[in-house]
Amino acid sequence: MQGTEIELKFTVVDERRLREQVGELGFALVTARTFEENTLYDSPDRRLRGMRQILRLRRYGHKCTVTHKRQAGGDDRRYKSRIETESQVEDCDALEEIFIQLGYGPVFKYEKFRTEWETAEGHFVLDETPIGVWAELEGPPEWIDSMLERLGVGQESCTTESYGKLFLGWKERTQSPADNLTFEECGAVVKS
């Protein structure tokens, strides 16, 4: 599957209230809170990063997905817009071995607990990460703007940064020695 992904993240101040709002806005639950582990792969010279592309394996519950993302055109920098190609795969470990044999090794891992909802117009996720709780709206820009307004979220709370960039900012602020955005490395307590 390939398509253009248009999204925007925002920080979550009151997770309980946000979950209530999602229900009030008519979103349907797609996936209950599920642990997700992501590994990014690149060549030793970071060729993909240099081209602003990612190659990712995601383990999400019992599913394994391979994803390639690259920059999409467009002038509106208020949203992150990328061309995404992804497919579910049967065996994550086998695909990881293929990547390694082709010269792409693991360069960054990030974990979160994700809950997903959707409407006919778009997708809403709540990500509980080791460095805070984030929400993400994915869909047409007009729908994203409408949802932000209905949720009472101001533009100052929004970002187009990846979890990798958010992690680097957190590392700088906290002086953490962590190399990956994992609960163990970040010393975060996992809520049950």
Short mmCIF file of C-alpha atoms in Angstrom, two decimals:
data_model
loop_
_atom_site.label_atom_id
_atom_site.label_comp_id
_atom_site.label_asym_id
_atom_site.label_seq_id
_atom_site.Cartn_x
_atom_site.Cartn_y
_atom_site.Cartn_z
CA MET A 1 0.00 0.00 0.00
CA GLN A 2 1.28 3.46 -0.87
CA GLY A 3 -0.17 6.85 -0.18
CA THR A 4 0.53 10.35 1.06
CA GLU A 5 0.43 10.62 4.82
CA ILE A 6 -0.54 14.04 6.22
CA GLU A 7 -0.31 14.33 9.99
CA LEU A 8 0.24 16.57 12.97
CA LYS A 9 1.24 15.68 16.55
CA PHE A 10 0.37 17.53 19.73
CA THR A 11 1.28 17.14 23.37
CA VAL A 12 -1.38 15.72 25.67
CA VAL A 13 -1.92 17.50 28.96
CA ASP A 14 -4.96 15.60 30.27
CA GLU A 15 -5.05 12.07 28.84
CA ARG A 16 -8.29 11.07 30.60
CA ARG A 17 -10.15 14.12 29.24
CA LEU A 18 -8.76 13.60 25.74
CA ARG A 19 -10.03 10.02 25.71
CA GLU A 20 -13.49 11.31 26.69
CA GLN A 21 -13.41 13.92 23.92
CA VAL A 22 -12.51 11.31 21.31
CA GLY A 23 -15.64 9.37 22.24
CA GLU A 24 -17.78 12.52 22.19
CA LEU A 25 -16.51 13.38 18.68
CA GLY A 26 -17.73 10.08 17.27
CA PHE A 27 -14.41 8.32 16.74
CA ALA A 28 -14.60 4.52 16.61
CA LEU A 29 -11.96 2.52 18.47
CA VAL A 30 -9.75 0.59 16.03
CA THR A 31 -7.09 -0.76 18.38
CA ALA A 32 -7.13 -0.73 22.16
CA ARG A 33 -3.93 0.26 24.01
CA THR A 34 -1.20 -1.97 22.52
CA PHE A 35 2.57 -2.05 22.93
CA GLU A 36 4.49 -1.01 19.82
CA GLU A 37 8.19 -1.42 19.09
CA ASN A 38 9.78 0.32 16.10
CA THR A 39 13.27 -0.14 14.66
CA LEU A 40 14.73 2.16 12.01
CA TYR A 41 17.36 0.76 9.63
CA ASP A 42 19.99 2.54 7.59
CA SER A 43 23.36 1.99 5.97
CA PRO A 44 26.54 2.68 8.00
CA ASP A 45 26.95 6.02 6.18
CA ARG A 46 23.30 6.94 6.97
CA ARG A 47 22.42 7.21 3.28
CA LEU A 48 18.65 6.99 3.91
CA ARG A 49 18.75 9.70 6.57
CA GLY A 50 20.70 11.92 4.17
CA MET A 51 17.91 11.49 1.62
CA ARG A 52 15.25 12.18 4.32
CA GLN A 53 13.90 8.65 4.06
CA ILE A 54 13.21 5.97 6.66
CA LEU A 55 13.05 2.19 6.55
CA ARG A 56 11.20 0.81 9.56
CA LEU A 57 10.08 -2.50 11.02
CA ARG A 58 7.17 -2.16 13.44
CA ARG A 59 6.03 -4.83 15.86
CA TYR A 60 2.54 -3.87 17.01
CA GLY A 61 0.78 -6.49 19.05
CA HIS A 62 0.95 -9.61 16.88
CA LYS A 63 1.44 -7.67 13.63
CA CYS A 64 4.69 -6.89 11.86
CA THR A 65 4.82 -4.08 9.30
CA VAL A 66 7.62 -2.86 7.05
CA THR A 67 7.43 0.81 6.09
CA HIS A 68 9.38 3.11 3.79
CA LYS A 69 8.74 6.86 4.04
CA ARG A 70 10.03 9.71 1.94
CA GLN A 71 9.29 13.40 1.70
CA ALA A 72 6.23 14.50 -0.23
CA GLY A 73 5.86 17.77 -2.08
CA GLY A 74 3.69 20.53 -0.81
CA ASP A 75 4.11 24.04 0.49
CA ASP A 76 2.19 23.83 3.78
CA ARG A 77 4.80 23.20 6.47
CA ARG A 78 2.18 23.20 9.24
CA TYR A 79 1.70 19.47 8.58
CA LYS A 80 4.08 16.58 8.10
CA SER A 81 3.52 15.18 4.62
CA ARG A 82 5.30 12.04 3.45
CA ILE A 83 4.83 9.34 0.89
CA GLU A 84 4.44 6.10 2.79
CA THR A 85 4.72 2.59 1.38
CA GLU A 86 4.05 -0.24 3.79
CA SER A 87 3.04 -3.85 4.02
CA GLN A 88 2.42 -6.40 6.71
CA VAL A 89 5.00 -9.17 6.79
CA GLU A 90 4.85 -12.64 8.22
CA ASP A 91 8.26 -12.78 9.91
CA CYS A 92 9.89 -9.62 11.30
CA ASP A 93 13.04 -11.48 12.34
CA ALA A 94 13.58 -12.87 8.84
CA LEU A 95 13.08 -9.44 7.25
CA GLU A 96 15.50 -7.90 9.75
CA GLU A 97 18.11 -10.48 8.68
CA ILE A 98 17.49 -9.58 5.03
CA PHE A 99 18.01 -5.87 5.82
CA ILE A 100 21.27 -6.66 7.62
CA GLN A 101 22.53 -8.81 4.74
CA LEU A 102 21.75 -5.93 2.35
CA GLY A 103 23.77 -3.51 4.50
CA TYR A 104 20.97 -1.88 6.49
CA GLY A 105 21.47 -2.23 10.24
CA PRO A 106 19.35 -1.05 13.16
CA VAL A 107 20.13 2.58 13.99
CA PHE A 108 17.32 3.68 16.34
CA LYS A 109 14.55 2.04 18.38
CA TYR A 110 11.48 3.66 19.84
CA GLU A 111 8.64 2.25 21.90
CA LYS A 112 5.19 3.36 22.89
CA PHE A 113 1.77 2.18 23.84
CA ARG A 114 -0.64 3.17 21.09
CA THR A 115 -4.44 3.46 21.03
CA GLU A 116 -6.11 4.10 17.66
CA TRP A 117 -9.47 5.56 16.64
CA GLU A 118 -10.90 6.62 13.30
CA THR A 119 -13.74 8.35 11.53
CA ALA A 120 -14.58 8.32 7.85
CA GLU A 121 -12.42 11.45 7.46
CA GLY A 122 -9.30 10.58 9.41
CA HIS A 123 -7.31 8.74 11.99
CA PHE A 124 -6.51 9.64 15.62
CA VAL A 125 -3.85 7.98 17.76
CA LEU A 126 -2.76 8.37 21.36
CA ASP A 127 0.88 7.46 21.97
CA GLU A 128 2.20 6.91 25.48
CA THR A 129 5.98 7.22 25.04
CA PRO A 130 8.85 7.14 27.55
CA ILE A 131 9.14 10.94 27.17
CA GLY A 132 5.48 11.91 27.40
CA VAL A 133 2.05 11.42 25.90
CA TRP A 134 1.40 12.59 22.36
CA ALA A 135 -1.63 12.51 20.09
CA GLU A 136 -1.58 12.44 16.32
CA LEU A 137 -4.20 13.39 13.76
CA GLU A 138 -3.84 11.99 10.25
CA GLY A 139 -6.05 13.04 7.38
CA PRO A 140 -6.83 16.02 5.13
CA PRO A 141 -5.48 19.36 6.47
CA GLU A 142 -8.98 20.87 6.79
CA TRP A 143 -10.11 17.91 8.91
CA ILE A 144 -6.98 18.13 11.09
CA ASP A 145 -7.64 21.85 11.70
CA SER A 146 -11.28 21.17 12.51
CA MET A 147 -10.36 18.42 14.99
CA LEU A 148 -7.74 20.59 16.69
CA GLU A 149 -10.36 23.31 17.16
CA ARG A 150 -12.98 20.87 18.45
CA LEU A 151 -10.43 19.35 20.86
CA GLY A 152 -9.37 22.81 22.05
CA VAL A 153 -5.75 22.30 20.98
CA GLY A 154 -3.77 25.41 20.04
CA GLN A 155 -1.14 25.52 17.29
CA GLU A 156 1.54 26.15 19.95
CA SER A 157 1.03 22.57 21.19
CA CYS A 158 1.48 21.06 17.71
CA THR A 159 4.59 19.73 16.02
CA THR A 160 5.63 17.97 12.83
CA GLU A 161 8.74 16.51 14.46
CA SER A 162 9.37 12.78 14.45
CA TYR A 163 9.76 10.80 17.66
CA GLY A 164 13.47 10.66 16.86
CA LYS A 165 13.74 14.47 16.87
CA LEU A 166 11.53 14.77 19.95
CA PHE A 167 13.82 12.24 21.66
CA LEU A 168 16.96 14.23 20.75
CA GLY A 169 15.39 17.38 22.24
CA TRP A 170 14.47 15.47 25.40
CA LYS A 171 18.02 14.05 25.65
CA GLU A 172 19.48 17.54 25.41
CA ARG A 173 17.11 18.95 28.05
CA THR A 174 17.60 16.06 30.50
CA GLN A 175 21.22 15.16 29.69
CA SER A 176 20.11 11.52 29.43
CA PRO A 177 22.66 8.97 28.18
CA ALA A 178 19.90 6.97 26.43
CA ASP A 179 20.58 6.00 22.80
CA ASN A 180 17.05 4.81 22.04
CA LEU A 181 13.56 5.96 22.95
CA THR A 182 12.75 2.85 24.97
CA PHE A 183 11.14 2.64 28.39
CA GLU A 184 14.18 0.87 29.82
CA GLU A 185 16.81 3.27 28.44
CA CYS A 186 14.80 6.37 29.34
CA GLY A 187 14.05 5.09 32.84
CA ALA A 188 10.32 5.57 32.33
CA VAL A 189 7.69 3.82 34.38
CA VAL A 190 5.23 1.84 32.29
CA LYS A 191 1.58 2.35 33.30
CA SER A 192 -0.45 -0.80 33.49
#
